[in-house]
Amino acid sequence: MLRALVLPVLLLLLWEFVGQSGLIQSDMMSYPSAVAAAGAAALLDGSMLKATQQTIVSALIGLLIGGGIGIALGAWFGMSDAANRLGRVSVETVRPIPSVALIPLAMLVFGFGYGMTIAVVAFACIWPALIITQTAVKQVPRELLEVARGLELGWVRKLFTIVLPDVVPNLFTALRLAAGVALIVAVTVEITANPQGLGYALIVAQETLHPDRMFAYLIWVGLIGWLLNFGLLQAQRRLFTRWDIA
Amino acid sequence: MVQDKPMQRATDMQSPLLSIENVSFSVPVAQGKLTILQNISLNVRQGEFVSIIGGSGCGKTTLLRLIGGLNRPTEGRLMFDGAPIEQPSRRRAVVFQDYSKALLPWRTVTSNVQLALDTDPTPRDAATKKKIIGRLLEQVGLAEAADRFPRQLSGGMQQRLQIARCLALEPKMLLMDEPFGALDAMTRQTLQDEIAKLAKETGMTVIFITHDIEEAIYLGDRVCAMESRPGRISAVLDIDLKFPRDQLTTREDEQFLRYRHELFQYLPKKH
Ligand SMILES: Nc1ncnc2c1ncn2[C@@H]1O[C@H](COP(=O)(O)OP(=O)(O)OP(=O)(O)O)[C@@H](O)[C@H]1O
Ligand SMILES: [Mg+2]
């Protein structure tokens, strides 16, 4: 454990030394102590927390909307071959559009603010949710579906008592992947267009030549992404232990 | 009411609960079609226990699925209680061979049985359901395991659970596909006696598929032997052994051994 820390600490020290010594001349050069100070300042004056809240709220709402649409469509396509045939062409047409290519359109429709980020995030989150859900629904054991038929369940009942519970662990995986996508896309929209949130803070720090603040935000974003994934992974392990028959 | 009884019985004898009339089943293959079942005819009376035996791949499961309504015949028709079988019904409960896949792993034993009651069109209050579940679990010997999850049960217990869920439907007919095939000999004998007792108690009609001649005779009022390629019924034998049957004495009964001999001829010989 301690040994694993040796290399990172050495690298930090090296960075500090190179930065302070002025060996490299660059507007964007900084060093750890300055980054830490800038980070602390941004935290204390509330600007970092405000930006964090803006990014996370956009990412989360976008994730819920996009993930919800993706799961609903995926479940529908997975359960009904007719729906799948009907929807596949539309999906295959729309899906390859890079989500960030929608930024200009979203800006036109929503203007600056939450709506724009949320819309682009939602679009990006639909696809992982849709594909994972549809695949999972297709793999529900035939026996379980036949049990549903034997109980004379209608499709709503079948969906909620058999299909969804069976795919819940996969839905969680879908959610985890989509959450990663949501954060990336939210920050991207903020960097490129939307004057709010962590992405905007990053780009402002860069443009106003505050490398120390820029690095502080960069590390902060990475930390949030890592925490998000770690938290969801832990939750998944806790929640779905009883799902398999040994 | 009293006068109705003989009449009732007379109609029962005239119209069987299940009648399979010249049923064939084929599937399309690359070169034309493959006939899996050919010209099957069989009548099953209310309350009868019919065993079906046959070698692997002769079409037993296919026949059971047709009776269950999970598949439709390509020729002929199946009638149940006076109406053609068109889809699965709660009145014909299927006990699947692979019990581990037929249970809902995220539900407890109680909750798996409850599923059958919750989806029943006749509404019952929670207390009634609880009582019914308690009785069923008692009947199949799972009362102690009520709060466990399927993966925490042995194979025999999982199959008992599947049977309990089917019984909760109060079906007229129970369709069982090699239900004890995957279990060890001891568990198997116990479950054989339990299902025989249950069938007698409830008056349920049972179609029981097995590849074990002795099991077929031990349980059946009648045994149908099937031949393969294409699958058809090659012999039907009435089993005249007194109830309740006993694992030791019945199996040693001379008549039992004669049935065994006779049925043996109809099954594929191992070389
Ligand atoms: N949908 C299908 N398409 C092609 N062949 C099929 C299909 N369903 C069943 N068969 C074939 O029909 C035959 C009968 O299958 P079935 O499962 O009914 O046999 P079985 O008597 O239950 O065998 P076992 O004792 O092994 O369970 C087999 O040869 C099987 O390969
Ligand atoms: Mg079979």
Coordinates of C-alpha atoms and ligand atoms in Angstrom, one line a residue:
Chain A
M1 CA 0.0 0.0 0.0
L2 CA 2.7 2.4 1.0
R3 CA 5.0 1.3 -1.8
A4 CA 2.3 2.0 -4.3
L5 CA 2.4 5.6 -3.2
V6 CA 6.1 6.0 -3.7
L7 CA 6.0 6.7 -7.5
P8 CA 3.1 9.2 -7.4
V9 CA 4.7 11.1 -4.6
L10 CA 8.0 11.2 -6.4
L11 CA 6.2 12.4 -9.5
L12 CA 4.5 15.2 -7.6
L13 CA 7.7 16.3 -6.0
L14 CA 9.4 16.3 -9.4
W15 CA 6.5 18.4 -10.8
E16 CA 6.8 20.8 -7.9
F17 CA 10.5 21.2 -8.4
V18 CA 10.3 21.7 -12.2
G19 CA 7.4 24.1 -11.8
Q20 CA 9.0 26.2 -9.1
S21 CA 12.5 26.3 -10.7
G22 CA 11.2 27.9 -13.9
L23 CA 13.0 25.4 -16.1
I24 CA 10.0 25.3 -18.4
Q25 CA 8.6 28.6 -19.6
S26 CA 4.9 28.4 -20.3
D27 CA 1.7 30.3 -19.5
M28 CA 0.1 27.0 -18.5
M29 CA 2.8 25.8 -16.2
S30 CA 1.9 25.3 -12.6
Y31 CA 3.0 23.1 -9.7
P32 CA 1.2 21.1 -7.0
S33 CA 1.4 23.6 -4.1
A34 CA -0.1 26.4 -6.3
V35 CA -2.8 24.0 -7.6
A36 CA -3.7 23.1 -4.0
A37 CA -3.9 26.7 -3.1
A38 CA -6.1 27.6 -6.1
G39 CA -8.3 24.6 -5.4
A40 CA -8.7 25.6 -1.7
A41 CA -9.5 29.2 -2.7
A42 CA -12.2 28.0 -5.2
L43 CA -13.7 25.7 -2.6
L44 CA -13.8 28.4 0.0
D45 CA -15.3 31.1 -2.1
G46 CA -18.1 28.7 -3.1
S47 CA -17.5 29.0 -6.8
M48 CA -16.3 25.4 -7.1
L49 CA -19.2 24.0 -5.2
K50 CA -21.7 26.0 -7.3
A51 CA -20.1 24.8 -10.6
T52 CA -20.1 21.2 -9.2
Q53 CA -23.8 21.5 -8.4
Q54 CA -24.6 22.8 -11.8
T55 CA -22.7 20.1 -13.6
I56 CA -24.1 17.3 -11.4
V57 CA -27.7 18.4 -11.6
S58 CA -27.5 18.6 -15.4
A59 CA -25.8 15.2 -15.7
L60 CA -28.2 13.6 -13.3
I61 CA -31.4 14.9 -14.8
G62 CA -30.1 14.1 -18.3
L63 CA -29.1 10.7 -17.1
L64 CA -32.6 10.0 -15.7
I65 CA -34.4 11.2 -18.8
G66 CA -32.1 9.6 -21.3
G67 CA -31.6 6.4 -19.3
G68 CA -35.4 6.2 -18.8
I69 CA -36.1 6.5 -22.5
G70 CA -33.3 4.0 -23.3
I71 CA -34.6 1.5 -20.8
A72 CA -38.2 1.8 -21.9
L73 CA -37.3 1.5 -25.6
G74 CA -34.9 -1.3 -24.9
A75 CA -37.5 -3.2 -22.9
W76 CA -40.1 -2.7 -25.7
F77 CA -37.7 -3.7 -28.5
G78 CA -36.6 -6.7 -26.5
M79 CA -40.1 -8.0 -25.7
S80 CA -41.6 -7.4 -29.1
D81 CA -40.0 -8.4 -32.4
A82 CA -42.5 -6.2 -34.2
A83 CA -41.4 -3.2 -32.2
N84 CA -37.8 -4.1 -32.8
R85 CA -38.3 -4.2 -36.6
L86 CA -40.3 -1.0 -36.5
G87 CA -37.8 0.9 -34.4
R88 CA -34.4 -0.5 -35.5
V89 CA -34.0 1.6 -38.6
S90 CA -34.9 4.8 -36.8
V91 CA -32.5 3.9 -34.0
E92 CA -29.7 3.0 -36.4
T93 CA -30.2 6.3 -38.2
V94 CA -30.1 8.6 -35.1
R95 CA -27.6 6.7 -32.9
P96 CA -24.4 7.4 -34.9
I97 CA -24.9 11.2 -34.5
P98 CA -22.2 12.2 -32.0
S99 CA -24.0 13.7 -29.1
V100 CA -21.8 16.8 -29.0
A101 CA -22.9 17.5 -32.6
L102 CA -26.2 18.4 -31.1
I103 CA -24.8 21.2 -29.1
P104 CA -25.7 24.0 -31.6
L105 CA -29.2 22.6 -32.0
A106 CA -29.7 22.4 -28.2
M107 CA -28.4 25.9 -27.9
L108 CA -30.9 27.2 -30.4
V109 CA -33.8 25.3 -28.7
F110 CA -33.0 25.8 -25.1
G111 CA -30.6 28.8 -24.9
F112 CA -27.9 28.9 -22.2
G113 CA -28.7 27.1 -18.9
Y114 CA -29.5 23.7 -17.6
G115 CA -31.9 22.7 -20.5
M116 CA -29.2 22.7 -23.1
T117 CA -26.8 20.4 -21.1
I118 CA -29.6 18.2 -20.0
A119 CA -30.8 17.7 -23.6
V120 CA -27.4 16.7 -24.9
V121 CA -26.7 14.4 -21.9
A122 CA -30.1 12.7 -22.3
F123 CA -29.5 12.0 -26.0
A124 CA -26.1 10.5 -25.2
C125 CA -27.5 8.3 -22.4
I126 CA -30.3 6.8 -24.4
W127 CA -28.0 4.5 -26.4
P128 CA -26.0 2.5 -23.8
A129 CA -29.3 2.1 -21.8
L130 CA -31.2 1.0 -24.8
I131 CA -28.7 -1.5 -26.1
I132 CA -27.9 -3.1 -22.7
T133 CA -31.6 -3.3 -21.8
Q134 CA -32.6 -4.8 -25.1
T135 CA -29.9 -7.4 -24.9
A136 CA -30.8 -8.3 -21.4
V137 CA -34.5 -8.6 -22.1
K138 CA -33.7 -10.9 -25.0
Q139 CA -31.8 -13.1 -22.6
V140 CA -34.5 -13.6 -20.1
P141 CA -34.7 -17.4 -19.7
R142 CA -37.4 -19.0 -22.0
E143 CA -38.7 -20.9 -19.0
L144 CA -39.5 -17.8 -17.1
L145 CA -41.4 -16.4 -20.1
E146 CA -43.3 -19.6 -20.3
V147 CA -44.1 -19.5 -16.6
A148 CA -45.6 -16.1 -17.4
R149 CA -47.7 -17.5 -20.2
G150 CA -48.8 -20.4 -17.9
L151 CA -50.0 -17.8 -15.3
E152 CA -51.8 -16.0 -18.1
L153 CA -50.0 -12.7 -17.4
G154 CA -50.7 -9.7 -19.6
W155 CA -47.7 -7.9 -21.0
V156 CA -47.7 -5.2 -18.3
R157 CA -47.7 -7.8 -15.6
K158 CA -45.1 -9.9 -17.4
L159 CA -42.9 -6.8 -17.7
F160 CA -43.1 -5.9 -14.1
T161 CA -43.1 -9.3 -12.4
I162 CA -40.8 -11.3 -14.7
V163 CA -38.8 -9.3 -17.2
L164 CA -37.8 -6.2 -15.3
P165 CA -36.8 -8.0 -12.1
D166 CA -34.8 -10.5 -14.2
V167 CA -32.9 -7.7 -16.0
V168 CA -32.5 -5.3 -13.0
P169 CA -28.8 -6.2 -12.5
N170 CA -28.1 -5.4 -16.1
L171 CA -30.1 -2.2 -15.9
F172 CA -27.8 -1.2 -13.1
T173 CA -24.8 -1.9 -15.3
A174 CA -26.5 0.3 -18.0
L175 CA -27.0 3.0 -15.4
R176 CA -23.3 2.8 -14.4
L177 CA -22.1 3.2 -18.0
A178 CA -24.6 5.9 -18.8
A179 CA -23.6 7.8 -15.6
G180 CA -20.0 7.9 -16.9
V181 CA -21.2 9.1 -20.3
A182 CA -23.5 11.7 -18.6
L183 CA -20.6 13.3 -16.7
I184 CA -18.3 13.4 -19.8
V185 CA -21.0 14.9 -22.0
A186 CA -22.1 17.5 -19.4
V187 CA -18.6 18.8 -19.0
T188 CA -18.1 18.8 -22.7
V189 CA -21.2 20.9 -23.3
E190 CA -20.1 23.3 -20.6
I191 CA -16.6 23.6 -22.1
T192 CA -17.8 24.2 -25.6
A193 CA -20.9 26.2 -25.2
N194 CA -22.8 26.5 -21.9
P195 CA -21.5 29.2 -19.5
Q196 CA -22.0 27.3 -16.3
G197 CA -20.7 24.3 -14.4
L198 CA -17.3 22.7 -14.1
G199 CA -16.6 22.6 -17.8
Y200 CA -17.1 26.4 -18.0
A201 CA -14.9 26.9 -14.9
L202 CA -12.1 24.9 -16.6
I203 CA -12.3 26.9 -19.8
V204 CA -12.4 30.2 -18.0
A205 CA -9.4 29.3 -15.9
Q206 CA -7.5 28.4 -19.1
E207 CA -8.5 31.5 -21.0
T208 CA -7.7 33.9 -18.2
L209 CA -4.3 32.2 -17.7
H210 CA -4.9 30.6 -14.3
P211 CA -3.2 27.2 -14.8
D212 CA -3.3 26.5 -11.1
R213 CA -7.1 26.9 -11.0
M214 CA -7.5 24.9 -14.2
F215 CA -5.5 22.0 -12.8
A216 CA -7.5 22.2 -9.6
Y217 CA -10.7 21.8 -11.5
L218 CA -9.3 19.1 -13.7
I219 CA -8.4 17.0 -10.6
W220 CA -11.7 17.8 -9.1
V221 CA -13.6 16.5 -12.2
G222 CA -11.5 13.4 -12.2
L223 CA -12.3 12.8 -8.5
I224 CA -16.0 13.2 -9.1
G225 CA -16.0 10.7 -12.0
W226 CA -14.0 8.2 -10.0
L227 CA -16.3 8.6 -6.9
L228 CA -19.4 8.2 -9.1
N229 CA -18.2 4.9 -10.6
F230 CA -16.9 3.6 -7.3
G231 CA -20.1 4.4 -5.5
L232 CA -22.3 2.8 -8.2
L233 CA -20.1 -0.3 -8.3
Q234 CA -20.3 -0.8 -4.5
A235 CA -24.1 -0.3 -4.6
Q236 CA -24.3 -2.9 -7.4
R237 CA -22.3 -5.5 -5.4
R238 CA -24.5 -4.9 -2.3
L239 CA -27.8 -5.0 -4.1
F240 CA -27.6 -7.9 -6.4
T241 CA -26.1 -10.8 -4.6
R242 CA -29.2 -12.9 -4.5
W243 CA -30.1 -12.7 -8.2
D244 CA -28.5 -16.0 -9.3
I245 CA -29.7 -19.5 -8.5
A246 CA -26.6 -21.5 -7.6
Chain B
M1 CA -78.3 -32.5 -5.7
V2 CA -78.0 -36.1 -4.8
Q3 CA -79.7 -37.1 -8.0
D4 CA -77.2 -35.1 -10.0
K5 CA -74.3 -37.4 -9.0
P6 CA -74.9 -40.4 -11.3
M7 CA -75.6 -38.1 -14.2
Q8 CA -72.4 -36.2 -13.5
R9 CA -70.4 -39.4 -13.5
A10 CA -72.0 -40.6 -16.7
T11 CA -71.0 -37.4 -18.6
D12 CA -67.5 -37.7 -17.1
M13 CA -67.1 -41.1 -18.6
Q14 CA -68.5 -40.0 -22.0
S15 CA -66.3 -36.9 -22.4
P16 CA -62.7 -37.2 -21.2
L17 CA -61.1 -34.2 -19.6
L18 CA -58.4 -34.2 -22.2
S19 CA -58.7 -35.6 -25.7
I20 CA -55.8 -35.6 -28.1
E21 CA -57.2 -36.3 -31.6
N22 CA -54.9 -37.4 -34.4
V23 CA -52.3 -34.8 -33.5
S24 CA -49.2 -34.4 -35.5
F25 CA -46.4 -31.8 -35.0
S26 CA -43.7 -31.0 -37.5
V27 CA -41.2 -28.2 -37.9
P28 CA -39.8 -26.8 -41.1
V29 CA -36.2 -27.7 -41.8
A30 CA -33.8 -27.1 -44.7
Q31 CA -35.1 -30.0 -46.8
G32 CA -38.9 -29.8 -46.3
K33 CA -40.2 -30.6 -42.8
L34 CA -39.4 -32.8 -39.9
T35 CA -42.2 -34.7 -38.3
I36 CA -41.7 -34.8 -34.6
L37 CA -45.0 -36.3 -33.5
Q38 CA -47.3 -38.3 -35.8
N39 CA -50.9 -39.2 -35.3
I40 CA -51.1 -39.1 -31.6
S41 CA -54.5 -39.9 -30.1
L42 CA -55.2 -40.3 -26.4
N43 CA -58.1 -39.6 -24.0
V44 CA -57.5 -38.8 -20.4
R45 CA -60.2 -39.0 -17.8
Q46 CA -60.8 -36.6 -14.9
G47 CA -58.6 -37.6 -12.0
E48 CA -56.5 -40.0 -14.0
F49 CA -52.7 -40.3 -13.5
V50 CA -51.2 -41.0 -16.9
S51 CA -47.4 -41.7 -17.2
I52 CA -45.7 -41.3 -20.6
I53 CA -42.4 -43.1 -21.2
G54 CA -40.1 -43.1 -24.2
G55 CA -36.5 -42.8 -25.1
S56 CA -34.6 -39.6 -25.3
G57 CA -35.7 -37.4 -28.1
C58 CA -38.9 -39.3 -28.9
G59 CA -41.0 -36.2 -28.5
K60 CA -42.3 -36.4 -24.9
T61 CA -41.6 -32.8 -24.1
T62 CA -43.1 -31.8 -27.4
L63 CA -46.3 -33.6 -26.6
L64 CA -46.5 -32.1 -23.2
R65 CA -46.0 -28.6 -24.6
L66 CA -48.9 -29.2 -27.0
I67 CA -51.1 -30.2 -24.1
G68 CA -49.9 -27.2 -22.1
G69 CA -50.8 -25.0 -25.1
L70 CA -47.2 -23.7 -25.3
N71 CA -47.1 -25.0 -28.9
R72 CA -49.9 -25.6 -31.4
P73 CA -50.2 -28.9 -33.4
T74 CA -49.7 -28.8 -37.1
E75 CA -52.5 -31.3 -37.6
G76 CA -55.3 -32.7 -35.5
R77 CA -56.6 -31.0 -32.4
L78 CA -56.4 -31.1 -28.6
M79 CA -59.6 -30.6 -26.5
F80 CA -59.6 -29.8 -22.8
D81 CA -62.7 -29.7 -20.8
G82 CA -64.8 -29.4 -24.0
A83 CA -62.8 -26.6 -25.6
P84 CA -59.9 -26.6 -28.0
I85 CA -56.5 -25.9 -26.5
E86 CA -55.1 -22.7 -28.0
Q87 CA -52.8 -21.2 -25.4
P88 CA -51.5 -22.0 -21.9
S89 CA -54.0 -21.9 -19.1
R90 CA -53.9 -21.7 -15.3
R91 CA -56.1 -24.8 -15.3
R92 CA -53.2 -26.8 -16.9
A93 CA -50.2 -26.1 -14.8
V94 CA -46.8 -27.2 -16.2
V95 CA -44.0 -28.4 -13.9
F96 CA -40.9 -27.7 -16.0
Q97 CA -38.0 -30.2 -16.1
D98 CA -35.4 -27.5 -15.3
Y99 CA -36.7 -26.2 -12.0
S100 CA -33.7 -23.9 -11.5
K101 CA -34.8 -21.9 -14.5
A102 CA -38.5 -21.9 -13.8
L103 CA -38.3 -20.2 -10.3
L104 CA -37.9 -16.5 -9.8
P105 CA -34.5 -16.3 -8.1
W106 CA -35.2 -12.8 -6.7
R107 CA -38.3 -14.0 -4.8
T108 CA -38.4 -16.1 -1.6
V109 CA -40.1 -19.4 -1.4
T110 CA -43.3 -17.8 0.0
S111 CA -43.1 -15.1 -2.6
N112 CA -42.7 -17.5 -5.5
V113 CA -45.9 -19.3 -4.5
Q114 CA -47.6 -16.0 -3.9
L115 CA -47.0 -15.1 -7.5
A116 CA -49.5 -17.7 -8.5
L117 CA -52.1 -16.2 -6.1
D118 CA -51.4 -12.6 -6.9
T119 CA -52.1 -13.2 -10.5
D120 CA -55.3 -15.1 -9.9
P121 CA -58.3 -13.4 -11.3
T122 CA -60.3 -14.3 -8.2
P123 CA -59.3 -11.7 -5.6
R124 CA -58.3 -12.9 -2.1
D125 CA -57.3 -10.9 0.9
A126 CA -53.8 -11.0 2.3
A127 CA -54.7 -13.2 5.2
T128 CA -56.4 -15.8 3.0
K129 CA -53.4 -15.9 0.7
K130 CA -51.1 -16.3 3.6
K131 CA -53.1 -19.2 4.9
I132 CA -53.1 -20.9 1.5
I133 CA -49.4 -20.5 1.1
G134 CA -48.8 -21.9 4.5
R135 CA -50.9 -24.9 3.7
L136 CA -49.2 -25.5 0.4
L137 CA -45.7 -25.2 1.8
E138 CA -46.7 -27.6 4.6
Q139 CA -48.0 -30.0 1.9
V140 CA -44.8 -30.1 -0.1
G141 CA -42.6 -30.0 3.0
L142 CA -41.1 -26.5 2.6
A143 CA -42.7 -24.8 5.6
E144 CA -39.3 -24.5 7.3
A145 CA -37.8 -22.8 4.2
A146 CA -40.5 -20.3 3.6
D147 CA -38.2 -17.3 3.8
R148 CA -35.3 -18.7 1.8
F149 CA -34.4 -17.8 -1.7
P150 CA -34.4 -20.5 -4.4
R151 CA -30.6 -20.7 -4.6
Q152 CA -30.5 -21.5 -0.9
L153 CA -32.5 -24.7 -1.6
S154 CA -31.4 -28.2 -2.7
G155 CA -32.6 -29.5 -6.1
G156 CA -35.3 -31.5 -4.5
M157 CA -36.6 -28.5 -2.6
Q158 CA -36.5 -26.3 -5.7
Q159 CA -38.7 -28.9 -7.5
R160 CA -41.0 -29.0 -4.5
L161 CA -41.3 -25.3 -4.7
Q162 CA -42.2 -25.4 -8.4
I163 CA -44.9 -28.0 -7.6
A164 CA -46.3 -25.8 -4.8
R165 CA -46.5 -22.9 -7.2
C166 CA -48.4 -25.0 -9.6
L167 CA -50.7 -26.3 -6.9
A168 CA -51.5 -22.8 -5.9
L169 CA -53.2 -22.4 -9.3
E170 CA -55.6 -25.2 -8.3
P171 CA -55.3 -26.6 -11.8
K172 CA -57.5 -29.3 -13.1
M173 CA -54.5 -30.9 -14.7
L174 CA -50.8 -31.0 -13.7
L175 CA -48.3 -31.6 -16.6
M176 CA -45.0 -32.8 -15.4
D177 CA -41.9 -33.2 -17.6
E178 CA -39.4 -35.6 -16.0
P179 CA -39.9 -33.7 -12.8
F180 CA -37.6 -35.9 -10.8
G181 CA -35.1 -36.8 -13.5
A182 CA -32.3 -34.6 -12.0
L183 CA -32.7 -35.8 -8.4
D184 CA -31.0 -38.5 -6.5
A185 CA -32.7 -41.8 -5.9
M186 CA -33.7 -41.2 -2.3
T187 CA -35.2 -37.8 -2.9
R188 CA -36.9 -39.2 -6.0
Q189 CA -38.7 -41.9 -4.1
T190 CA -39.9 -39.5 -1.5
L191 CA -41.2 -37.1 -4.1
Q192 CA -42.9 -39.9 -6.0
D193 CA -44.9 -40.8 -2.9
E194 CA -45.7 -37.2 -2.2
I195 CA -47.0 -36.5 -5.7
A196 CA -49.0 -39.7 -5.7
K197 CA -50.6 -38.7 -2.4
L198 CA -51.2 -35.1 -3.6
A199 CA -52.9 -36.3 -6.8
K200 CA -55.2 -38.6 -4.8
E201 CA -56.0 -35.9 -2.2
T202 CA -56.8 -33.2 -4.7
G203 CA -58.4 -35.4 -7.4
M204 CA -56.1 -33.7 -9.9
T205 CA -55.5 -35.2 -13.3
V206 CA -51.8 -35.7 -13.9
I207 CA -49.7 -36.3 -17.0
F208 CA -46.3 -37.4 -15.9
I209 CA -43.4 -37.8 -18.3
T210 CA -40.5 -39.9 -17.4
H211 CA -37.8 -42.1 -19.0
D212 CA -37.9 -44.5 -16.1
I213 CA -40.2 -47.5 -16.7
E214 CA -40.5 -48.3 -13.0
E215 CA -41.5 -44.8 -12.1
A216 CA -44.1 -44.7 -14.8
I217 CA -45.7 -47.9 -13.5
Y218 CA -45.3 -47.0 -9.8
L219 CA -47.2 -43.8 -10.3
G220 CA -49.6 -44.4 -13.2
D221 CA -53.2 -45.5 -13.6
R222 CA -52.1 -45.9 -17.1
V223 CA -48.8 -45.9 -18.9
C224 CA -48.3 -44.8 -22.5
A225 CA -45.1 -45.9 -24.2
M226 CA -43.7 -43.8 -27.1
E227 CA -41.6 -44.7 -30.0
S228 CA -39.4 -42.3 -31.8
R229 CA -38.8 -40.9 -35.3
P230 CA -41.5 -39.9 -35.7
G231 CA -42.8 -39.8 -32.2
R232 CA -46.0 -41.9 -31.7
I233 CA -47.7 -43.9 -29.0
S234 CA -46.8 -47.5 -29.4
A235 CA -48.6 -49.0 -26.4
V236 CA -51.0 -48.0 -23.7
L237 CA -51.1 -50.2 -20.6
D238 CA -53.7 -50.0 -17.7
I239 CA -51.9 -50.4 -14.4
D240 CA -54.0 -52.4 -12.0
L241 CA -52.0 -52.1 -8.8
K242 CA -53.8 -51.2 -5.6
F243 CA -53.3 -47.8 -3.8
P244 CA -51.6 -46.6 -1.8
R245 CA -48.6 -48.0 -3.5
D246 CA -45.4 -48.8 -1.5
Q247 CA -41.8 -48.3 -2.6
L248 CA -41.0 -51.9 -1.4
T249 CA -44.0 -54.1 -1.8
T250 CA -45.4 -52.6 -4.9
R251 CA -42.1 -52.7 -6.7
E252 CA -41.8 -56.4 -5.7
D253 CA -45.3 -57.2 -6.8
E254 CA -45.4 -59.9 -9.5
Q255 CA -47.9 -57.8 -11.5
F256 CA -45.5 -54.9 -11.3
L257 CA -42.7 -57.0 -12.8
R258 CA -45.0 -58.2 -15.6
Y259 CA -45.8 -54.6 -16.5
R260 CA -42.2 -53.8 -16.4
H261 CA -41.4 -56.7 -18.8
E262 CA -44.1 -55.8 -21.2
L263 CA -43.2 -52.1 -21.4
F264 CA -39.6 -52.9 -21.7
Q265 CA -40.2 -54.3 -25.2
Y266 CA -41.5 -51.0 -26.4
L267 CA -38.4 -49.0 -25.4
P268 CA -35.2 -48.7 -27.4
K269 CA -32.7 -51.3 -26.3
K270 CA -29.3 -50.2 -25.1
H271 CA -26.5 -52.0 -26.8
Ligands
LIG1 N1 -38.3 -26.6 -32.6 C1 -37.7 -27.7 -33.0 N2 -37.0 -27.7 -34.1 C2 -36.4 -28.8 -34.5 N3 -36.4 -29.9 -33.9 C3 -37.0 -30.0 -32.7 C4 -37.7 -28.9 -32.2 N4 -38.3 -29.2 -31.0 C5 -37.9 -30.5 -30.8 N5 -37.2 -31.0 -31.8 C6 -36.7 -32.4 -32.0 O1 -37.8 -33.2 -31.8 C7 -37.4 -34.3 -31.1 C8 -38.2 -34.5 -29.9 O2 -37.9 -33.5 -28.9 P1 -38.5 -33.6 -27.4 O3 -37.8 -32.6 -26.6 O4 -39.9 -33.6 -27.4 O5 -38.0 -35.0 -26.9 P2 -38.1 -35.7 -25.5 O6 -38.7 -37.0 -25.7 O7 -38.7 -34.8 -24.5 O8 -36.5 -36.0 -25.2 P3 -35.8 -36.0 -23.8 O9 -36.2 -37.3 -23.1 O10 -34.4 -36.0 -24.1 O11 -36.3 -34.9 -23.0 C9 -35.9 -34.2 -30.8 O12 -35.3 -35.0 -31.8 C10 -35.7 -32.8 -31.0 O13 -34.4 -32.6 -31.5
MG2 MG -37.9 -33.8 -22.8

